[in-house]
Amino acid sequence: MEPAISFFSGFRAADLWFMAEAAWRTLLISGVSIVIGSLLGILFGWMLHEGRLLASLTLAPLLDVFRSVPLIIQLVLFYNFAPIAGLSLDPFASGAVVLTLYCASLVANVARGGIAAVGQPMRRAARSLGMTYWQDMRHVVLPIGGRAVFPSWVGVALGVMKDSALVSVLGYVELLKASQILITRTQEPFMILTLAGAFYFALSYPISRYSARLEARWAQ
Amino acid sequence: MIEIRGLHKYFGELHVLKGIDLDVHNGEVLSVIGASGSGKSTLLYCINGLEPIQQGRIEVDGTDVHARGTDLNALRQKLGMVFQQWNSFPHLTALENVALAPRIVRGLPRAEAREVAERQLRHVGLGDKLDVYPKALSGGQQQRLAIARALAMEPRYMLFDEATSALDPELVGEVLDTMRLLAEEGMTMICVTHEMGFARDVSDRVAFFHQGVIEEIGPPAEIFGAPASEHLRKFLAKIR
Ligand SMILES: Nc1ncnc2c1ncn2[C@@H]1O[C@H](COP(=O)(O)OP(=O)(O)OP(=O)(O)O)[C@@H](O)[C@H]1O
Ligand SMILES: [Mg+2]
């Protein structure tokens, strides 16, 4: 046992490694959910923008459900009802599915806002140059609208990462679950929660820093 | 040549263009004047197919703009358009703004697209602003950038929709000078404008729009010197 760490009763060096592994799992499940959820969300946002009537009747209410029902309820319901529907998913897969849909429902609104942020005059200017719909989307709407809503998207992504803590209720050993396990054993809640907080911070800080740098570059 | 026959355009219930017949010949500069809401912008949007029409036909070099099989994206390359709001792409430098469409629409290699862009930027007097972002340009410069961007597609026609209306008065001149230059070079132009001086000096013909019809059309000397219609006389009196 290393002296510096044995100062705290029961907390071993191996526990730090246990936490680091859990942090990796937090990163994994939120990374997967954010990437797939964002792509889906952009697709949904585009559908909301384009297919006004149909999308507003079908997609919009559905996304509202994902957005407004507390995530923890969605997780528990999905995890317990998926097997009935013939899907037997482990905690990671269940958590990733729910987080992905949750992320997509949030990103859909952001994406729709981004598309709407590029006004009709700008789009007509692009089309008047002979650009196709998709060229306009790719070379005008994406860069201009994307930059406009990038900060909101970063907010959603960081939020999803923090909310991934709720997947602990399914028994997936990410940071929060790992902390609970260690607290039960060591009875050192303050130290362990501080440590978990530090891990969360270490995961999100580079993202906020990098995005702040990007925004600064776009602004100049 | 642009030929418009029996054109009617509705926005829902609103009957905006009520039977327009108009020929614009190659090399001609046509100015379009008229009160706000008379349908001048709408006419331009119909010509390059940005707005669908409900009746009549518009042909550009013999191609029916609103026919089913018409490749509008190809057709629009012939029809450069400059808007009241200049709509520079804010994320691109002046050079990139102009080079984008030649590269992705005309399919020019990157280097060649840049060459075209540089040439057109010099053409409109922005040769020293190649690597500047639109934010750092004045309104007049941005409007000239928009003109260069349209010209880089090597259009046969240029449609100007109140290209100077959104500009501070002291910046109007530089844009009008650029438009004059194009006219002198023989570009076929339709210019919706509130600049009567420009309409008088530069255009071959002036069309007066009133409530969705061309109420009077003719050489500037007639339109401004001897207006026949009562509405035109009132319009001109108000403008002066
Ligand atoms: N997208 C649209 N939907 C519904 N109505 C429209 C639309 N665009 C224009 N209009 C209406 O059509 C009429 C003609 O508009 P247009 O913009 O062509 O006029 P204009 O002669 O260009 O006027 P201005 O000098 O103000 O630019 C106006 O009554 C306007 O409100
Ligand atoms: Mg107008």
Coordinates of C-alpha atoms and ligand atoms in Angstrom, one line a residue:
Chain A
M1 CA 0.0 0.0 0.0
E2 CA 1.3 3.4 -1.0
P3 CA 1.8 5.8 1.9
A4 CA 0.2 8.9 0.3
I5 CA -3.0 7.1 -0.4
S6 CA -3.2 4.8 2.6
F7 CA -3.7 8.0 4.5
F8 CA -7.3 7.6 3.7
S9 CA -8.8 4.6 5.3
G10 CA -9.5 1.8 2.9
F11 CA -8.8 3.7 -0.4
R12 CA -6.3 1.8 -2.4
A13 CA -4.2 2.7 -5.4
A14 CA -6.2 0.0 -7.3
D15 CA -9.3 2.0 -6.6
L16 CA -8.0 4.9 -8.5
W17 CA -7.5 2.6 -11.5
F18 CA -11.1 1.4 -10.9
M19 CA -12.3 5.0 -11.2
A20 CA -10.2 5.6 -14.2
E21 CA -11.7 2.6 -15.9
A22 CA -15.2 3.9 -15.0
A23 CA -14.3 7.3 -16.4
W24 CA -13.4 5.5 -19.6
R25 CA -16.8 3.9 -19.6
T26 CA -18.5 7.2 -19.1
L27 CA -16.5 8.6 -22.0
L28 CA -17.4 5.6 -24.1
I29 CA -21.2 5.6 -23.5
S30 CA -21.5 9.3 -23.8
G31 CA -19.2 9.5 -26.8
V32 CA -21.2 6.9 -28.7
S33 CA -24.5 8.5 -27.7
I34 CA -23.3 12.0 -28.6
V35 CA -21.9 11.0 -32.0
I36 CA -24.8 8.9 -33.2
G37 CA -27.4 11.1 -31.4
S38 CA -26.0 14.2 -33.0
L39 CA -26.1 12.7 -36.5
L40 CA -29.6 11.5 -35.9
G41 CA -30.5 14.9 -34.4
I42 CA -29.3 16.7 -37.5
L43 CA -31.4 14.4 -39.7
F44 CA -34.4 15.0 -37.4
G45 CA -33.8 18.8 -37.4
W46 CA -33.6 18.8 -41.1
M47 CA -36.8 16.8 -41.3
L48 CA -38.5 19.3 -38.9
H49 CA -37.3 22.2 -41.1
E50 CA -38.3 20.7 -44.4
G51 CA -41.2 18.4 -44.0
R52 CA -43.3 20.9 -42.1
L53 CA -46.7 19.3 -41.9
L54 CA -45.7 15.6 -41.8
A55 CA -42.8 16.1 -39.4
S56 CA -44.7 18.4 -37.1
L57 CA -47.5 15.8 -36.8
T58 CA -45.3 12.7 -36.2
L59 CA -41.7 13.5 -35.4
A60 CA -42.1 16.6 -33.3
P61 CA -44.4 15.1 -30.6
L62 CA -42.1 12.0 -30.4
L63 CA -39.1 14.2 -29.8
D64 CA -41.0 16.2 -27.3
V65 CA -41.6 13.0 -25.3
F66 CA -37.8 12.1 -25.3
R67 CA -37.0 15.6 -24.3
S68 CA -39.5 16.0 -21.5
V69 CA -39.7 12.6 -19.7
P70 CA -36.9 12.4 -17.1
L71 CA -34.0 10.4 -18.5
I72 CA -34.0 8.1 -15.5
I73 CA -37.6 7.1 -16.2
Q74 CA -36.8 6.4 -19.8
L75 CA -33.8 4.3 -18.8
V76 CA -35.6 2.1 -16.4
L77 CA -38.7 1.7 -18.7
F78 CA -36.6 0.9 -21.7
Y79 CA -34.3 -1.5 -19.8
N80 CA -37.3 -3.4 -18.4
F81 CA -39.6 -3.4 -21.4
A82 CA -37.1 -4.0 -24.1
P83 CA -36.9 -7.7 -23.3
I84 CA -40.6 -8.0 -23.6
A85 CA -40.3 -6.6 -27.1
G86 CA -37.7 -9.4 -27.7
L87 CA -34.7 -7.2 -27.4
S88 CA -32.3 -8.4 -24.7
L89 CA -29.8 -5.6 -24.3
D90 CA -27.1 -5.3 -21.7
P91 CA -26.9 -2.1 -19.5
F92 CA -24.5 -0.5 -21.9
A93 CA -26.6 -1.0 -25.0
S94 CA -29.8 0.0 -23.2
G95 CA -28.2 3.1 -21.8
A96 CA -26.6 4.0 -25.1
V97 CA -29.9 3.6 -27.0
V98 CA -31.8 5.9 -24.5
L99 CA -29.0 8.4 -24.3
T100 CA -28.7 8.5 -28.1
L101 CA -32.4 9.2 -28.6
Y102 CA -32.3 11.8 -25.8
C103 CA -29.3 13.5 -27.4
A104 CA -31.0 13.3 -30.8
S105 CA -34.2 14.9 -29.5
L106 CA -32.1 17.8 -28.1
V107 CA -29.9 18.2 -31.2
A108 CA -32.9 18.1 -33.5
N109 CA -34.0 21.5 -32.1
V110 CA -30.5 22.9 -32.3
A111 CA -30.1 21.7 -35.9
R112 CA -33.4 23.1 -36.9
G113 CA -32.4 26.4 -35.4
G114 CA -29.2 26.3 -37.3
I115 CA -30.9 25.8 -40.6
A116 CA -33.4 28.5 -39.8
A117 CA -30.5 30.8 -38.9
V118 CA -29.5 30.9 -42.5
G119 CA -32.2 33.1 -43.9
Q120 CA -34.0 32.6 -47.1
P121 CA -32.2 35.5 -48.9
M122 CA -28.8 33.9 -48.3
R123 CA -30.1 30.6 -49.6
R124 CA -31.6 32.2 -52.6
A125 CA -28.3 33.9 -53.3
A126 CA -26.6 30.5 -53.2
R127 CA -29.3 28.9 -55.5
S128 CA -29.1 31.8 -57.9
L129 CA -25.4 30.9 -58.5
G130 CA -26.6 27.5 -59.7
M131 CA -25.9 25.6 -56.6
T132 CA -28.1 22.5 -56.1
Y133 CA -30.2 22.1 -52.9
W134 CA -27.5 19.9 -51.4
Q135 CA -24.6 22.1 -52.5
D136 CA -26.4 25.0 -50.8
M137 CA -26.8 22.7 -47.7
R138 CA -23.2 21.6 -47.6
H139 CA -21.4 24.8 -48.5
V140 CA -23.6 27.5 -47.2
V141 CA -26.2 26.2 -44.6
L142 CA -23.9 23.8 -42.8
P143 CA -21.0 26.2 -42.2
I144 CA -23.0 29.3 -41.5
G145 CA -25.9 27.6 -39.5
G146 CA -23.4 25.2 -37.8
R147 CA -21.3 28.0 -36.5
A148 CA -24.4 29.9 -35.3
V149 CA -25.6 27.0 -33.1
F150 CA -22.2 25.3 -32.3
P151 CA -22.2 26.7 -28.7
S152 CA -25.7 25.2 -28.1
W153 CA -24.6 21.9 -29.5
V154 CA -21.6 21.9 -27.2
G155 CA -23.9 22.6 -24.3
V156 CA -26.1 19.6 -25.3
A157 CA -23.0 17.3 -25.6
L158 CA -21.7 18.2 -22.2
G159 CA -25.1 17.8 -20.7
V160 CA -25.5 14.3 -22.2
M161 CA -22.1 13.4 -20.8
K162 CA -23.2 14.5 -17.3
D163 CA -26.5 12.8 -17.7
S164 CA -24.8 9.6 -18.6
A165 CA -24.4 9.2 -14.8
L166 CA -28.0 8.1 -14.7
V167 CA -27.1 4.9 -16.6
S168 CA -25.7 3.8 -13.3
V169 CA -29.3 2.8 -12.3
L170 CA -29.0 0.0 -14.8
G171 CA -25.8 -1.3 -13.2
Y172 CA -23.5 0.0 -15.9
V173 CA -20.3 0.8 -14.0
E174 CA -19.5 4.3 -15.1
L175 CA -18.1 7.0 -12.9
L176 CA -21.1 7.5 -10.7
K177 CA -21.8 3.7 -10.2
A178 CA -18.1 3.2 -9.5
S179 CA -18.2 5.9 -6.9
Q180 CA -21.2 4.4 -5.2
I181 CA -19.4 1.1 -5.0
L182 CA -16.3 2.6 -3.5
I183 CA -18.2 4.7 -1.1
T184 CA -20.0 1.7 0.2
R185 CA -16.7 -0.1 0.8
T186 CA -14.5 2.8 2.1
Q187 CA -17.1 5.0 3.7
E188 CA -15.2 8.0 2.2
P189 CA -18.0 9.8 0.3
F190 CA -16.4 13.2 0.2
M191 CA -13.1 12.1 -1.1
I192 CA -14.6 9.8 -3.7
L193 CA -17.3 12.2 -4.9
T194 CA -14.6 14.9 -5.2
L195 CA -12.5 12.5 -7.2
A196 CA -15.5 11.6 -9.4
G197 CA -16.2 15.3 -10.0
A198 CA -12.6 15.8 -10.9
F199 CA -12.9 13.0 -13.5
Y200 CA -16.0 14.6 -15.0
F201 CA -14.3 17.9 -15.1
A202 CA -11.2 16.3 -16.8
L203 CA -13.5 14.9 -19.4
S204 CA -15.5 18.0 -20.2
Y205 CA -12.8 20.7 -19.8
P206 CA -10.9 19.9 -22.9
I207 CA -14.1 20.0 -24.9
S208 CA -15.1 23.4 -23.6
R209 CA -11.6 24.7 -24.1
Y210 CA -11.4 23.4 -27.6
S211 CA -14.8 24.7 -28.6
A212 CA -14.1 28.1 -27.1
R213 CA -10.9 28.2 -29.2
L214 CA -12.9 27.3 -32.3
E215 CA -15.5 30.0 -31.6
A216 CA -12.8 32.5 -31.1
R217 CA -11.2 31.6 -34.4
W218 CA -14.6 31.9 -36.2
A219 CA -15.3 35.2 -34.6
Q220 CA -12.1 36.9 -35.8
Chain B
M1 CA -32.8 36.9 -75.2
I2 CA -35.3 36.8 -72.5
E3 CA -39.0 36.4 -73.6
I4 CA -41.9 36.7 -71.2
R5 CA -45.4 36.0 -72.4
G6 CA -48.6 36.3 -70.5
L7 CA -47.0 35.9 -67.1
H8 CA -49.2 35.6 -64.1
K9 CA -47.9 35.0 -60.6
Y10 CA -49.9 34.5 -57.4
F11 CA -48.8 34.2 -53.8
G12 CA -51.8 32.3 -52.6
E13 CA -54.7 34.6 -53.2
L14 CA -52.5 37.6 -53.9
H15 CA -52.3 38.2 -57.7
V16 CA -48.9 39.8 -58.0
L17 CA -48.0 39.7 -61.7
K18 CA -51.0 40.2 -63.9
G19 CA -50.1 39.4 -67.5
I20 CA -46.5 40.5 -68.2
D21 CA -45.2 40.5 -71.8
L22 CA -41.6 41.6 -72.1
D23 CA -38.6 40.9 -74.4
V24 CA -35.1 41.7 -73.3
H25 CA -32.7 41.6 -76.1
N26 CA -29.0 40.7 -75.9
G27 CA -26.9 43.6 -75.0
E28 CA -29.8 45.6 -73.7
V29 CA -30.0 47.3 -70.3
L30 CA -33.6 47.5 -69.0
S31 CA -34.4 49.4 -65.9
V32 CA -37.5 48.5 -64.0
I33 CA -39.1 51.2 -61.8
G34 CA -42.3 51.3 -59.9
A35 CA -43.8 51.6 -56.4
S36 CA -43.0 49.3 -53.6
G37 CA -45.1 46.1 -53.8
S38 CA -45.8 46.4 -57.6
G39 CA -44.1 43.0 -58.3
K40 CA -40.6 44.1 -59.5
S41 CA -38.6 41.7 -57.4
T42 CA -41.1 38.9 -58.0
L43 CA -40.5 39.3 -61.8
L44 CA -36.8 38.7 -61.3
Y45 CA -37.3 35.7 -59.1
C46 CA -39.7 34.2 -61.8
I47 CA -37.1 34.8 -64.5
N48 CA -34.5 32.6 -62.8
G49 CA -36.9 30.1 -61.5
L50 CA -36.6 31.0 -57.8
E51 CA -40.4 31.5 -57.8
P52 CA -42.8 29.2 -59.7
I53 CA -45.3 30.8 -62.0
Q54 CA -49.0 30.0 -62.4
Q55 CA -49.6 31.1 -66.0
G56 CA -47.7 32.1 -69.1
R57 CA -44.1 31.4 -70.0
I58 CA -40.6 32.7 -69.7
E59 CA -37.9 31.7 -72.1
V60 CA -34.2 32.4 -71.7
D61 CA -32.3 31.7 -74.9
G62 CA -35.2 29.6 -76.0
T63 CA -35.2 27.5 -72.8
D64 CA -38.6 27.5 -71.1
V65 CA -37.6 28.3 -67.5
H66 CA -40.7 26.7 -65.9
A67 CA -41.0 23.6 -68.0
R68 CA -40.8 20.3 -66.2
G69 CA -37.5 19.0 -67.6
T70 CA -35.6 22.3 -67.4
D71 CA -32.3 22.1 -65.5
L72 CA -32.7 25.2 -63.4
N73 CA -29.2 24.9 -61.9
A74 CA -27.7 25.0 -65.3
L75 CA -30.0 27.8 -66.4
R76 CA -29.2 29.9 -63.4
Q77 CA -25.5 30.0 -64.3
K78 CA -26.6 32.1 -67.3
L79 CA -28.5 34.4 -65.0
G80 CA -26.4 36.2 -62.5
M81 CA -28.4 37.8 -59.8
V82 CA -27.6 40.6 -57.3
F83 CA -29.9 41.2 -54.4
Q84 CA -30.7 44.2 -52.3
Q85 CA -29.1 42.4 -49.3
W86 CA -25.7 41.4 -50.6
N87 CA -25.6 38.0 -48.8
S88 CA -21.9 37.6 -48.7
F89 CA -21.0 34.2 -47.3
P90 CA -19.6 35.3 -43.9
H91 CA -17.4 32.2 -43.4
L92 CA -15.4 32.7 -46.6
T93 CA -12.9 35.4 -47.7
A94 CA -13.7 37.6 -50.6
L95 CA -11.7 35.3 -52.9
E96 CA -13.4 32.2 -51.5
N97 CA -16.8 33.8 -51.8
V98 CA -16.3 34.3 -55.5
A99 CA -14.4 31.1 -56.2
L100 CA -17.0 28.8 -54.4
A101 CA -19.6 28.5 -57.2
P102 CA -17.1 28.3 -60.1
R103 CA -15.5 25.4 -58.2
I104 CA -18.5 23.4 -57.1
V105 CA -21.1 24.4 -59.8
R106 CA -18.9 24.8 -62.9
G107 CA -16.5 22.2 -61.7
L108 CA -13.4 24.2 -62.2
P109 CA -10.2 23.0 -60.5
R110 CA -9.4 24.9 -57.4
A111 CA -6.5 27.0 -58.9
E112 CA -8.6 27.9 -61.9
A113 CA -11.6 28.9 -59.8
R114 CA -9.3 31.2 -57.8
E115 CA -8.0 32.7 -60.9
V116 CA -11.5 33.5 -62.2
A117 CA -12.4 34.9 -58.8
E118 CA -9.3 37.1 -58.6
R119 CA -10.0 38.4 -62.1
Q120 CA -13.6 39.3 -61.2
L121 CA -12.7 40.9 -57.9
R122 CA -10.2 43.1 -59.8
H123 CA -12.9 43.8 -62.3
V124 CA -15.2 45.3 -59.6
G125 CA -12.3 47.1 -57.9
L126 CA -11.7 44.7 -55.0
G127 CA -8.3 43.5 -56.2
D128 CA -6.8 44.6 -52.8
K129 CA -9.3 42.7 -50.7
L130 CA -8.9 39.2 -51.8
D131 CA -8.2 37.6 -48.4
V132 CA -10.5 39.8 -46.4
Y133 CA -13.6 38.5 -44.8
P134 CA -16.9 40.2 -45.7
K135 CA -17.3 41.5 -42.1
A136 CA -14.3 43.8 -42.8
L137 CA -15.9 45.2 -46.0
S138 CA -18.2 48.2 -46.3
G139 CA -21.7 47.7 -47.7
G140 CA -20.7 49.0 -51.1
Q141 CA -17.7 46.7 -51.1
Q142 CA -19.9 43.7 -50.2
Q143 CA -22.3 44.6 -52.9
R144 CA -19.5 44.7 -55.4
L145 CA -18.3 41.4 -54.0
A146 CA -21.8 40.0 -54.7
I147 CA -21.5 41.3 -58.3
A148 CA -18.1 39.7 -58.7
R149 CA -19.6 36.4 -57.3
A150 CA -22.3 36.5 -59.9
L151 CA -20.0 37.4 -62.7
A152 CA -17.6 34.5 -61.9
M153 CA -20.2 32.2 -63.3
E154 CA -19.8 34.0 -66.6
P155 CA -23.5 34.7 -66.9
R156 CA -25.1 36.1 -70.1
Y157 CA -27.6 38.1 -68.2
M158 CA -27.4 40.0 -64.9
L159 CA -30.5 40.7 -62.8
F160 CA -30.1 43.4 -60.2
D161 CA -32.8 43.7 -57.6
E162 CA -32.4 47.2 -56.0
A163 CA -28.7 46.6 -55.6
T164 CA -28.1 50.0 -54.0
S165 CA -31.3 50.4 -51.8
A166 CA -29.7 49.0 -48.7
L167 CA -26.6 51.1 -49.0
D168 CA -25.6 54.3 -47.2
P169 CA -25.9 57.2 -49.7
E170 CA -22.2 57.7 -49.9
L171 CA -21.7 54.1 -51.0
V172 CA -24.3 54.0 -53.8
G173 CA -22.0 55.6 -56.3
E174 CA -19.3 52.9 -56.3
V175 CA -21.9 50.2 -57.0
L176 CA -23.7 52.2 -59.7
D177 CA -20.3 52.7 -61.3
T178 CA -19.7 49.0 -61.3
M179 CA -23.1 48.4 -62.9
R180 CA -22.3 51.1 -65.5
L181 CA -19.1 49.4 -66.3
L182 CA -20.9 46.2 -67.0
A183 CA -23.4 47.9 -69.2
E184 CA -20.6 49.5 -71.2
E185 CA -19.1 46.1 -71.6
G186 CA -22.2 44.9 -73.3
M187 CA -23.8 42.8 -70.5
T188 CA -27.5 42.2 -70.9
M189 CA -29.1 43.6 -67.7
I190 CA -32.4 43.9 -66.0
C191 CA -32.0 46.5 -63.2
V192 CA -34.8 47.0 -60.7
T193 CA -33.9 50.3 -59.3
H194 CA -34.9 53.4 -57.5
E195 CA -32.0 55.4 -58.9
M196 CA -33.7 57.4 -61.6
G197 CA -30.4 59.0 -62.6
F198 CA -29.0 55.5 -63.4
A199 CA -32.2 54.5 -65.2
R200 CA -32.1 57.6 -67.3
D201 CA -28.4 57.5 -68.2
V202 CA -27.5 53.9 -68.5
S203 CA -30.6 52.0 -69.7
D204 CA -31.8 51.5 -73.2
R205 CA -35.3 51.1 -72.0
V206 CA -37.2 51.7 -68.8
A207 CA -40.3 49.7 -67.7
F208 CA -42.7 51.2 -65.3
F209 CA -44.5 48.7 -63.1
H210 CA -47.8 49.5 -61.6
Q211 CA -49.8 46.9 -59.5
G212 CA -48.5 43.9 -61.3
V213 CA -48.5 45.1 -64.9
I214 CA -46.0 47.0 -67.1
E215 CA -47.9 50.2 -67.4
E216 CA -45.4 51.9 -69.7
I217 CA -42.2 51.0 -71.3
G218 CA -39.9 52.8 -73.6
P219 CA -36.6 54.7 -74.0
P220 CA -35.6 56.8 -70.9
A221 CA -36.2 60.0 -72.8
E222 CA -39.9 59.1 -73.3
I223 CA -40.5 57.6 -69.9
F224 CA -38.9 60.5 -68.0
G225 CA -39.5 63.3 -70.6
A226 CA -43.0 62.5 -71.8
P227 CA -44.7 60.0 -69.5
A228 CA -48.1 59.0 -70.9
S229 CA -49.7 57.3 -68.0
E230 CA -51.2 59.2 -65.1
H231 CA -49.7 56.7 -62.6
L232 CA -46.2 57.2 -64.0
R233 CA -46.5 60.9 -63.8
K234 CA -47.5 60.7 -60.2
F235 CA -44.8 58.2 -59.4
L236 CA -42.1 60.5 -61.0
A237 CA -43.5 63.5 -59.2
K238 CA -43.2 61.7 -55.9
I239 CA -39.7 60.6 -56.5
R240 CA -38.3 64.0 -57.5
Ligands
LIG1 N1 -42.9 35.0 -50.7 C1 -44.0 35.8 -50.7 N2 -45.2 35.3 -50.2 C2 -46.3 36.1 -50.2 N3 -46.3 37.3 -50.7 C3 -45.2 37.8 -51.3 C4 -44.0 37.1 -51.3 N4 -43.1 37.8 -51.9 C5 -43.7 39.0 -52.2 N5 -45.0 39.0 -51.9 C6 -45.9 40.1 -52.1 O1 -46.0 40.3 -53.5 C7 -46.1 41.7 -53.8 C8 -45.0 42.1 -54.7 O2 -43.8 42.0 -54.0 P1 -42.4 42.4 -54.7 O3 -41.3 42.1 -53.7 O4 -42.2 41.7 -56.0 O5 -42.6 43.9 -54.9 P2 -41.5 45.0 -55.3 O6 -42.0 45.7 -56.5 O7 -40.2 44.3 -55.5 O8 -41.4 46.0 -54.1 P3 -40.2 46.7 -53.4 O9 -39.9 47.9 -54.1 O10 -40.7 47.0 -52.0 O11 -39.1 45.7 -53.4 C9 -46.1 42.4 -52.4 O12 -47.4 42.7 -52.1 C10 -45.5 41.4 -51.5 O13 -46.0 41.6 -50.2
MG2 MG -38.4 44.3 -54.4

